[in-house]
Amino acid sequence: MTVSAAMQRFEGPDKSNPWFAKFKYSTITGLGYEKGIVRRDPSAIIAIDGRYYIWYTRAAHPCTPVGFGRMTDELPATPWDLADVWYATSTDGHHWDEQGPAVQRGGAGAYDERGVFTPGILAHEGRYYLVYQVALSPNYRCTPESIAIAWADSPDGPWTKSPAPILEPDPSGEVDERGDPEQAAVKGAWDSLQVHDPELLYRDGKFWLYYKGEGIGYHHMESKWGVATADSPFGPYTKSPFNPVTNSGHEVVVWQYKGGVAGLVNRCGPEKNTIQYAPDGINFEIKSRVVVPPQAAAPLRLDDSDNTEPLSGFNWGISHVIQASSHLIKQGRDPLSLADIDEPWDFLIRWELDNDRREYI
Ligand code: AAL
C-alpha cells in the first residue's frame, strides 16, 4: 500500500499524542475586566484546604500607559508599570475574591521602588515562596530588571521580602538606558537586558528558578527561557551553563511530569505555540503544537504524585487578555484622554483543556 509520510505520522504518534492540547475559555468574576485596573501575569494556582489561591500583577492607573518617554511618578509607561502583587481566592475557579496586596513596591531608592509584578508561587514544606520581577525607579526601556523573592508561613501572608534581588541580568553588553534594546553599543548575552517571569519549582533536592531573558542588542520580542538552581529558595542561584534552555517563548509556564519539566512555549520565536518537555529540566524537545494557547497561562499546580499524565499539571487555570492601546497613541490620541475608554485594561480569564476530538480540531 502506498502511504505518504504525513499519513504515516497521522496513523502513528500524532493521533494518540497525549501532549496534544486545545483550549476553551470563559470569563471569571472578581478578576475580570474592570475599567482603571490592570490585572495580568498570574502565578500558578495552588489549592490549600479546599481553597484556590492565585497571585498576579495589579495596578490602578489614572490613564492608559503613556510610554517610556512620557512616564512620570504617577503616569505608567506600560500596563505592568507602577504595579504590586495582589492575590485572590476561589472555591470553584470561576468566581474569585480579590483579597488585597501580598507584596508591594518598596520605598524611595529601594531595588523594587517602581514595581513588583509577574509572580510565581511555590509551596514547600509548609512555607510559601513568591518570586517576582522588580523594577528600579526610574525604569526606562533598558533599565535592568531583576527577580526577587518573598516568603510567608501562610498563603495569606505576611510576606517577608528578600533584602536584594536573587537573580540579575547577565552583566554583558552596553546600551543607553533610555534607548532601544536593539540599538546596543555592545551586544550582550541573551539575558543581559532583563530577567522576567520567574517560576520556582522544587525537584531533585534543589530549587529550580525558570525565567525569561531579554538581551542587549536583541529584538525586544526575542525572548527565551533559562534556569538557575540553588540549594535554598533564597539562593545563591547558579545559572545553568546550558542557558538558554529554549530558543523561543515569552511568559514562562512550566509544570512537573515524570521527574522532568514540561512547558508551554508561547508567543515568541520559531518554536512558539508548542508544548515541550525536558526529562532533565534542561534539554527541551517539542511534544506537540497548539493553537490559540492561553497567554501567561497559570495552571493549577498538582502534587507530584498526581502528575500522572503529561498534561495533568496543565489542565485548567487562569490567563490574561492584553488590551493594547498603543495603536491609538500612534494615531496621535493623547493617552491622558484615553482613561475613560473601555479598551486598555488588561484582565484575567479562565482556560481549560478541551479534549473533545482534540486531534482533529
Ligand atoms: C509580561 C511578562 C513580563 C514583562 C511584561 C510584564 O507578559 O513577560 O511581565 O516584563 O510582560
PDB file of C-alpha atoms in Angstrom, residues 78-315:
ATOM      1  CA  THR A  78       3.396  50.208  30.422  1.00  0.00           C
ATOM      2  CA  PRO A  79       0.412  48.251  31.776  1.00  0.00           C
ATOM      3  CA  TRP A  80       2.711  46.480  34.276  1.00  0.00           C
ATOM      4  CA  ASP A  81       4.389  49.689  35.437  1.00  0.00           C
ATOM      5  CA  LEU A  82       3.712  51.007  38.967  1.00  0.00           C
ATOM      6  CA  ALA A  83       2.215  47.630  39.922  1.00  0.00           C
ATOM      7  CA  ASP A  84       2.096  45.417  43.010  1.00  0.00           C
ATOM      8  CA  VAL A  85       1.494  41.703  43.544  1.00  0.00           C
ATOM      9  CA  TRP A  86      -2.063  41.015  44.737  1.00  0.00           C
ATOM     10  CA  TYR A  87      -3.826  37.754  45.470  1.00  0.00           C
ATOM     11  CA  ALA A  88      -7.277  36.234  45.250  1.00  0.00           C
ATOM     12  CA  THR A  89      -9.004  33.057  46.394  1.00  0.00           C
ATOM     13  CA  SER A  90     -11.761  30.880  44.989  1.00  0.00           C
ATOM     14  CA  THR A  91     -13.619  27.695  45.825  1.00  0.00           C
ATOM     15  CA  ASP A  92     -14.675  26.842  42.263  1.00  0.00           C
ATOM     16  CA  GLY A  93     -12.108  28.526  39.993  1.00  0.00           C
ATOM     17  CA  HIS A  94     -14.842  30.636  38.354  1.00  0.00           C
ATOM     18  CA  HIS A  95     -15.622  33.231  40.991  1.00  0.00           C
ATOM     19  CA  TRP A  96     -12.621  34.827  42.677  1.00  0.00           C
ATOM     20  CA  ASP A  97     -12.472  37.040  45.756  1.00  0.00           C
ATOM     21  CA  GLU A  98      -9.723  39.628  45.488  1.00  0.00           C
ATOM     22  CA  GLN A  99      -8.039  39.676  48.898  1.00  0.00           C
ATOM     23  CA  GLY A 100      -5.635  42.615  48.561  1.00  0.00           C
ATOM     24  CA  PRO A 101      -1.900  43.144  48.181  1.00  0.00           C
ATOM     25  CA  ALA A 102       0.578  40.374  49.008  1.00  0.00           C
ATOM     26  CA  VAL A 103       3.866  42.119  48.143  1.00  0.00           C
ATOM     27  CA  GLN A 104       4.088  45.842  47.490  1.00  0.00           C
ATOM     28  CA  ARG A 105       6.649  48.171  45.961  1.00  0.00           C
ATOM     29  CA  GLY A 106       9.496  49.337  48.172  1.00  0.00           C
ATOM     30  CA  GLY A 107      10.246  52.869  49.336  1.00  0.00           C
ATOM     31  CA  ALA A 108      12.402  55.542  47.697  1.00  0.00           C
ATOM     32  CA  GLY A 109      15.689  54.149  46.441  1.00  0.00           C
ATOM     33  CA  ALA A 110      14.696  50.502  47.011  1.00  0.00           C
ATOM     34  CA  TYR A 111      15.570  47.857  44.420  1.00  0.00           C
ATOM     35  CA  ASP A 112      11.816  47.381  43.892  1.00  0.00           C
ATOM     36  CA  GLU A 113      10.710  51.018  44.086  1.00  0.00           C
ATOM     37  CA  ARG A 114       8.980  51.216  40.709  1.00  0.00           C
ATOM     38  CA  GLY A 115       7.198  47.867  40.683  1.00  0.00           C
ATOM     39  CA  VAL A 116       6.792  44.289  41.863  1.00  0.00           C
ATOM     40  CA  PHE A 117       4.965  42.149  39.313  1.00  0.00           C
ATOM     41  CA  THR A 118       4.615  38.889  37.346  1.00  0.00           C
ATOM     42  CA  PRO A 119       4.710  36.491  40.316  1.00  0.00           C
ATOM     43  CA  GLY A 120       5.321  32.743  40.546  1.00  0.00           C
ATOM     44  CA  ILE A 121       4.418  30.688  43.647  1.00  0.00           C
ATOM     45  CA  LEU A 122       5.943  27.650  45.333  1.00  0.00           C
ATOM     46  CA  ALA A 123       4.517  25.884  48.405  1.00  0.00           C
ATOM     47  CA  HIS A 124       7.289  23.848  50.015  1.00  0.00           C
ATOM     48  CA  GLU A 125       7.493  22.162  53.407  1.00  0.00           C
ATOM     49  CA  GLY A 126       4.795  24.345  54.976  1.00  0.00           C
ATOM     50  CA  ARG A 127       6.161  27.631  53.656  1.00  0.00           C
ATOM     51  CA  TYR A 128       5.166  29.782  50.709  1.00  0.00           C
ATOM     52  CA  TYR A 129       7.577  31.470  48.335  1.00  0.00           C
ATOM     53  CA  LEU A 130       6.629  34.198  45.866  1.00  0.00           C
ATOM     54  CA  VAL A 131       9.150  35.017  43.156  1.00  0.00           C
ATOM     55  CA  TYR A 132       8.519  38.097  41.012  1.00  0.00           C
ATOM     56  CA  GLN A 133      10.041  40.803  38.829  1.00  0.00           C
ATOM     57  CA  VAL A 134      11.292  44.008  40.398  1.00  0.00           C
ATOM     58  CA  ALA A 135      11.855  47.387  38.773  1.00  0.00           C
ATOM     59  CA  LEU A 136      14.024  50.286  39.879  1.00  0.00           C
ATOM     60  CA  SER A 137      12.874  53.873  39.652  1.00  0.00           C
ATOM     61  CA  PRO A 138      13.110  55.427  37.128  1.00  0.00           C
ATOM     62  CA  ASN A 139      12.501  52.426  34.914  1.00  0.00           C
ATOM     63  CA  TYR A 140      13.291  53.123  31.251  1.00  0.00           C
ATOM     64  CA  ARG A 141      13.037  50.592  28.425  1.00  0.00           C
ATOM     65  CA  CYS A 142      16.608  49.397  29.010  1.00  0.00           C
ATOM     66  CA  THR A 143      16.857  49.728  32.794  1.00  0.00           C
ATOM     67  CA  PRO A 144      17.877  46.310  34.155  1.00  0.00           C
ATOM     68  CA  GLU A 145      15.029  44.306  35.723  1.00  0.00           C
ATOM     69  CA  SER A 146      15.719  41.567  38.241  1.00  0.00           C
ATOM     70  CA  ILE A 147      13.926  38.813  40.140  1.00  0.00           C
ATOM     71  CA  ALA A 148      13.303  38.844  43.898  1.00  0.00           C
ATOM     72  CA  ILE A 149      11.581  36.553  46.407  1.00  0.00           C
ATOM     73  CA  ALA A 150       9.315  36.889  49.437  1.00  0.00           C
ATOM     74  CA  TRP A 151       8.306  34.151  51.882  1.00  0.00           C
ATOM     75  CA  ALA A 152       5.465  33.573  54.341  1.00  0.00           C
ATOM     76  CA  ASP A 153       4.204  30.888  56.726  1.00  0.00           C
ATOM     77  CA  SER A 154       0.663  31.312  55.403  1.00  0.00           C
ATOM     78  CA  PRO A 155      -0.602  31.974  51.857  1.00  0.00           C
ATOM     79  CA  ASP A 156      -2.365  34.995  53.359  1.00  0.00           C
ATOM     80  CA  GLY A 157       0.981  36.439  54.450  1.00  0.00           C
ATOM     81  CA  PRO A 158       2.529  38.460  55.929  1.00  0.00           C
ATOM     82  CA  TRP A 159       5.316  38.259  53.349  1.00  0.00           C
ATOM     83  CA  THR A 160       8.977  38.977  54.084  1.00  0.00           C
ATOM     84  CA  LYS A 161      10.915  40.298  51.106  1.00  0.00           C
ATOM     85  CA  SER A 162      14.492  39.317  50.279  1.00  0.00           C
ATOM     86  CA  PRO A 163      16.963  42.122  51.093  1.00  0.00           C
ATOM     87  CA  ALA A 164      18.207  42.098  47.489  1.00  0.00           C
ATOM     88  CA  PRO A 165      17.234  40.500  44.155  1.00  0.00           C
ATOM     89  CA  ILE A 166      18.016  36.779  43.816  1.00  0.00           C
ATOM     90  CA  LEU A 167      18.622  36.813  40.047  1.00  0.00           C
ATOM     91  CA  GLU A 168      20.095  39.587  37.886  1.00  0.00           C
ATOM     92  CA  PRO A 169      20.595  40.047  34.149  1.00  0.00           C
ATOM     93  CA  ASP A 170      23.948  38.936  32.749  1.00  0.00           C
ATOM     94  CA  PRO A 171      26.391  41.868  33.141  1.00  0.00           C
ATOM     95  CA  SER A 172      27.493  41.813  29.459  1.00  0.00           C
ATOM     96  CA  GLY A 173      26.503  44.380  26.809  1.00  0.00           C
ATOM     97  CA  GLU A 174      26.149  48.144  26.690  1.00  0.00           C
ATOM     98  CA  VAL A 175      23.058  50.115  25.834  1.00  0.00           C
ATOM     99  CA  ASP A 176      21.579  53.545  26.525  1.00  0.00           C
ATOM    100  CA  GLU A 177      19.066  53.005  29.318  1.00  0.00           C
ATOM    101  CA  ARG A 178      16.574  55.287  27.564  1.00  0.00           C
ATOM    102  CA  GLY A 179      17.149  53.772  24.143  1.00  0.00           C
ATOM    103  CA  ASP A 180      16.015  50.715  22.244  1.00  0.00           C
ATOM    104  CA  PRO A 181      17.460  47.309  23.232  1.00  0.00           C
ATOM    105  CA  GLU A 182      18.371  46.645  19.587  1.00  0.00           C
ATOM    106  CA  GLN A 183      20.492  49.834  19.354  1.00  0.00           C
ATOM    107  CA  ALA A 184      23.259  48.423  21.551  1.00  0.00           C
ATOM    108  CA  ALA A 185      26.762  49.910  21.741  1.00  0.00           C
ATOM    109  CA  VAL A 186      27.928  46.390  22.649  1.00  0.00           C
ATOM    110  CA  LYS A 187      25.758  43.301  22.194  1.00  0.00           C
ATOM    111  CA  GLY A 188      25.329  41.265  25.371  1.00  0.00           C
ATOM    112  CA  ALA A 189      24.241  37.756  26.346  1.00  0.00           C
ATOM    113  CA  TRP A 190      20.682  36.544  25.672  1.00  0.00           C
ATOM    114  CA  ASP A 191      19.581  37.601  29.209  1.00  0.00           C
ATOM    115  CA  SER A 192      21.743  40.715  29.590  1.00  0.00           C
ATOM    116  CA  LEU A 193      18.907  43.265  29.435  1.00  0.00           C
ATOM    117  CA  GLN A 194      16.296  41.967  31.851  1.00  0.00           C
ATOM    118  CA  VAL A 195      15.211  38.772  33.601  1.00  0.00           C
ATOM    119  CA  HIS A 196      11.448  38.211  33.830  1.00  0.00           C
ATOM    120  CA  ASP A 197       8.583  35.827  34.548  1.00  0.00           C
ATOM    121  CA  PRO A 198      10.075  33.658  37.315  1.00  0.00           C
ATOM    122  CA  GLU A 199       8.621  30.250  38.174  1.00  0.00           C
ATOM    123  CA  LEU A 200      10.097  28.330  41.089  1.00  0.00           C
ATOM    124  CA  LEU A 201      10.000  24.507  41.171  1.00  0.00           C
ATOM    125  CA  TYR A 202      11.481  22.082  43.679  1.00  0.00           C
ATOM    126  CA  ARG A 203      12.996  18.956  42.140  1.00  0.00           C
ATOM    127  CA  ASP A 204      15.848  16.573  42.926  1.00  0.00           C
ATOM    128  CA  GLY A 205      16.549  18.341  46.235  1.00  0.00           C
ATOM    129  CA  LYS A 206      17.141  21.724  44.580  1.00  0.00           C
ATOM    130  CA  PHE A 207      15.191  24.878  43.788  1.00  0.00           C
ATOM    131  CA  TRP A 208      14.868  25.434  40.048  1.00  0.00           C
ATOM    132  CA  LEU A 209      14.154  29.027  39.074  1.00  0.00           C
ATOM    133  CA  TYR A 210      12.943  29.238  35.484  1.00  0.00           C
ATOM    134  CA  TYR A 211      12.908  32.688  33.955  1.00  0.00           C
ATOM    135  CA  LYS A 212      12.582  34.592  30.705  1.00  0.00           C
ATOM    136  CA  GLY A 213      15.557  36.572  29.452  1.00  0.00           C
ATOM    137  CA  GLU A 214      15.805  39.503  27.061  1.00  0.00           C
ATOM    138  CA  GLY A 215      19.183  40.606  25.768  1.00  0.00           C
ATOM    139  CA  ILE A 216      21.001  43.849  24.972  1.00  0.00           C
ATOM    140  CA  GLY A 217      21.303  44.018  21.189  1.00  0.00           C
ATOM    141  CA  TYR A 218      18.341  41.699  20.533  1.00  0.00           C
ATOM    142  CA  HIS A 219      14.857  42.436  19.238  1.00  0.00           C
ATOM    143  CA  HIS A 220      12.625  43.051  22.242  1.00  0.00           C
ATOM    144  CA  MET A 221      10.491  40.024  21.426  1.00  0.00           C
ATOM    145  CA  GLU A 222      13.458  37.683  21.007  1.00  0.00           C
ATOM    146  CA  SER A 223      12.859  36.190  24.422  1.00  0.00           C
ATOM    147  CA  LYS A 224      13.999  32.773  25.593  1.00  0.00           C
ATOM    148  CA  TRP A 225      13.944  30.830  28.856  1.00  0.00           C
ATOM    149  CA  GLY A 226      16.761  29.976  31.197  1.00  0.00           C
ATOM    150  CA  VAL A 227      17.039  28.202  34.523  1.00  0.00           C
ATOM    151  CA  ALA A 228      19.119  28.767  37.648  1.00  0.00           C
ATOM    152  CA  THR A 229      19.378  26.357  40.576  1.00  0.00           C
ATOM    153  CA  ALA A 230      20.081  26.749  44.290  1.00  0.00           C
ATOM    154  CA  ASP A 231      20.100  24.695  47.493  1.00  0.00           C
ATOM    155  CA  SER A 232      17.947  27.279  49.275  1.00  0.00           C
ATOM    156  CA  PRO A 233      14.978  29.185  47.807  1.00  0.00           C
ATOM    157  CA  PHE A 234      16.825  32.399  48.693  1.00  0.00           C
ATOM    158  CA  GLY A 235      19.872  31.417  46.647  1.00  0.00           C
ATOM    159  CA  PRO A 236      22.608  31.871  45.719  1.00  0.00           C
ATOM    160  CA  TYR A 237      21.315  30.811  42.302  1.00  0.00           C
ATOM    161  CA  THR A 238      23.665  29.457  39.645  1.00  0.00           C
ATOM    162  CA  LYS A 239      22.552  29.944  36.057  1.00  0.00           C
ATOM    163  CA  SER A 240      22.743  26.728  34.033  1.00  0.00           C
ATOM    164  CA  PRO A 241      25.673  26.598  31.594  1.00  0.00           C
ATOM    165  CA  PHE A 242      23.113  25.260  29.088  1.00  0.00           C
ATOM    166  CA  ASN A 243      21.122  28.537  29.136  1.00  0.00           C
ATOM    167  CA  PRO A 244      19.083  29.466  27.260  1.00  0.00           C
ATOM    168  CA  VAL A 245      17.162  26.198  27.540  1.00  0.00           C
ATOM    169  CA  THR A 246      14.541  27.246  24.978  1.00  0.00           C
ATOM    170  CA  ASN A 247      15.038  29.135  21.726  1.00  0.00           C
ATOM    171  CA  SER A 248      11.541  30.664  21.931  1.00  0.00           C
ATOM    172  CA  GLY A 249       8.813  31.529  24.404  1.00  0.00           C
ATOM    173  CA  HIS A 250       7.539  34.525  26.314  1.00  0.00           C
ATOM    174  CA  GLU A 251       5.896  34.175  29.739  1.00  0.00           C
ATOM    175  CA  VAL A 252       7.331  31.119  31.497  1.00  0.00           C
ATOM    176  CA  VAL A 253       4.754  28.344  32.010  1.00  0.00           C
ATOM    177  CA  VAL A 254       6.178  25.137  33.489  1.00  0.00           C
ATOM    178  CA  TRP A 255       4.884  22.066  35.304  1.00  0.00           C
ATOM    179  CA  GLN A 256       6.402  18.832  36.533  1.00  0.00           C
ATOM    180  CA  TYR A 257       5.800  15.427  34.989  1.00  0.00           C
ATOM    181  CA  LYS A 258       7.567  12.095  35.480  1.00  0.00           C
ATOM    182  CA  GLY A 259      10.596  13.679  37.126  1.00  0.00           C
ATOM    183  CA  GLY A 260      11.054  16.164  34.280  1.00  0.00           C
ATOM    184  CA  VAL A 261       9.735  19.609  33.413  1.00  0.00           C
ATOM    185  CA  ALA A 262       7.115  20.443  30.779  1.00  0.00           C
ATOM    186  CA  GLY A 263       6.366  23.910  29.445  1.00  0.00           C
ATOM    187  CA  LEU A 264       4.048  25.887  27.192  1.00  0.00           C
ATOM    188  CA  VAL A 265       6.344  27.845  24.873  1.00  0.00           C
ATOM    189  CA  ASN A 266       4.307  30.803  23.807  1.00  0.00           C
ATOM    190  CA  ARG A 267       4.175  33.927  21.684  1.00  0.00           C
ATOM    191  CA  CYS A 268       7.818  34.451  20.576  1.00  0.00           C
ATOM    192  CA  GLY A 269      10.351  32.620  18.428  1.00  0.00           C
ATOM    193  CA  PRO A 270      10.350  29.847  15.836  1.00  0.00           C
ATOM    194  CA  GLU A 271       9.012  27.287  18.329  1.00  0.00           C
ATOM    195  CA  LYS A 272       6.177  29.431  19.666  1.00  0.00           C
ATOM    196  CA  ASN A 273       2.882  27.661  20.329  1.00  0.00           C
ATOM    197  CA  THR A 274       4.415  24.340  21.310  1.00  0.00           C
ATOM    198  CA  ILE A 275       4.342  22.194  24.411  1.00  0.00           C
ATOM    199  CA  GLN A 276       7.820  20.949  25.256  1.00  0.00           C
ATOM    200  CA  TYR A 277       9.294  18.507  27.742  1.00  0.00           C
ATOM    201  CA  ALA A 278      12.761  18.097  29.271  1.00  0.00           C
ATOM    202  CA  PRO A 279      13.290  14.872  31.271  1.00  0.00           C
ATOM    203  CA  ASP A 280      16.290  16.573  32.928  1.00  0.00           C
ATOM    204  CA  GLY A 281      14.692  20.029  33.219  1.00  0.00           C
ATOM    205  CA  ILE A 282      17.175  21.404  30.681  1.00  0.00           C
ATOM    206  CA  ASN A 283      17.018  19.725  27.279  1.00  0.00           C
ATOM    207  CA  PHE A 284      13.561  20.583  25.977  1.00  0.00           C
ATOM    208  CA  GLU A 285      12.010  18.866  22.954  1.00  0.00           C
ATOM    209  CA  ILE A 286       8.753  19.695  21.188  1.00  0.00           C
ATOM    210  CA  LYS A 287       5.984  17.275  22.112  1.00  0.00           C
ATOM    211  CA  SER A 288       3.005  18.974  20.424  1.00  0.00           C
ATOM    212  CA  ARG A 289       1.907  22.105  18.601  1.00  0.00           C
ATOM    213  CA  VAL A 290      -1.056  24.104  19.833  1.00  0.00           C
ATOM    214  CA  VAL A 291      -3.234  26.902  18.515  1.00  0.00           C
ATOM    215  CA  VAL A 292      -4.681  29.867  20.431  1.00  0.00           C
ATOM    216  CA  PRO A 293      -2.866  28.943  23.660  1.00  0.00           C
ATOM    217  CA  PRO A 294      -3.568  30.843  26.885  1.00  0.00           C
ATOM    218  CA  GLN A 295      -1.357  33.925  27.349  1.00  0.00           C
ATOM    219  CA  ALA A 296       0.739  33.940  30.536  1.00  0.00           C
ATOM    220  CA  ALA A 297      -1.072  30.733  31.479  1.00  0.00           C
ATOM    221  CA  ALA A 298      -1.301  29.948  35.183  1.00  0.00           C
ATOM    222  CA  PRO A 299      -2.147  26.265  35.629  1.00  0.00           C
ATOM    223  CA  LEU A 300      -3.400  24.609  38.800  1.00  0.00           C
ATOM    224  CA  ARG A 301      -0.325  23.024  40.383  1.00  0.00           C
ATOM    225  CA  LEU A 302      -0.769  19.426  41.487  1.00  0.00           C
ATOM    226  CA  ASP A 303       1.257  17.325  43.880  1.00  0.00           C
ATOM    227  CA  ASP A 304       3.920  15.315  42.085  1.00  0.00           C
ATOM    228  CA  SER A 305       2.002  12.101  42.819  1.00  0.00           C
ATOM    229  CA  ASP A 306      -0.999  13.455  40.879  1.00  0.00           C
ATOM    230  CA  ASN A 307       1.010  14.382  37.805  1.00  0.00           C
ATOM    231  CA  THR A 308       0.297  11.045  36.165  1.00  0.00           C
ATOM    232  CA  GLU A 309      -0.418  12.293  32.613  1.00  0.00           C
ATOM    233  CA  PRO A 310       1.666  14.740  30.539  1.00  0.00           C
ATOM    234  CA  LEU A 311      -0.987  17.449  30.890  1.00  0.00           C
ATOM    235  CA  SER A 312      -2.188  16.725  34.452  1.00  0.00           C
ATOM    236  CA  GLY A 313      -0.240  19.764  35.578  1.00  0.00           C
ATOM    237  CA  PHE A 314      -1.688  21.834  32.758  1.00  0.00           C
ATOM    238  CA  ASN A 315      -5.374  21.066  32.939  1.00  0.00           C
TER     239      ASN A 315
END
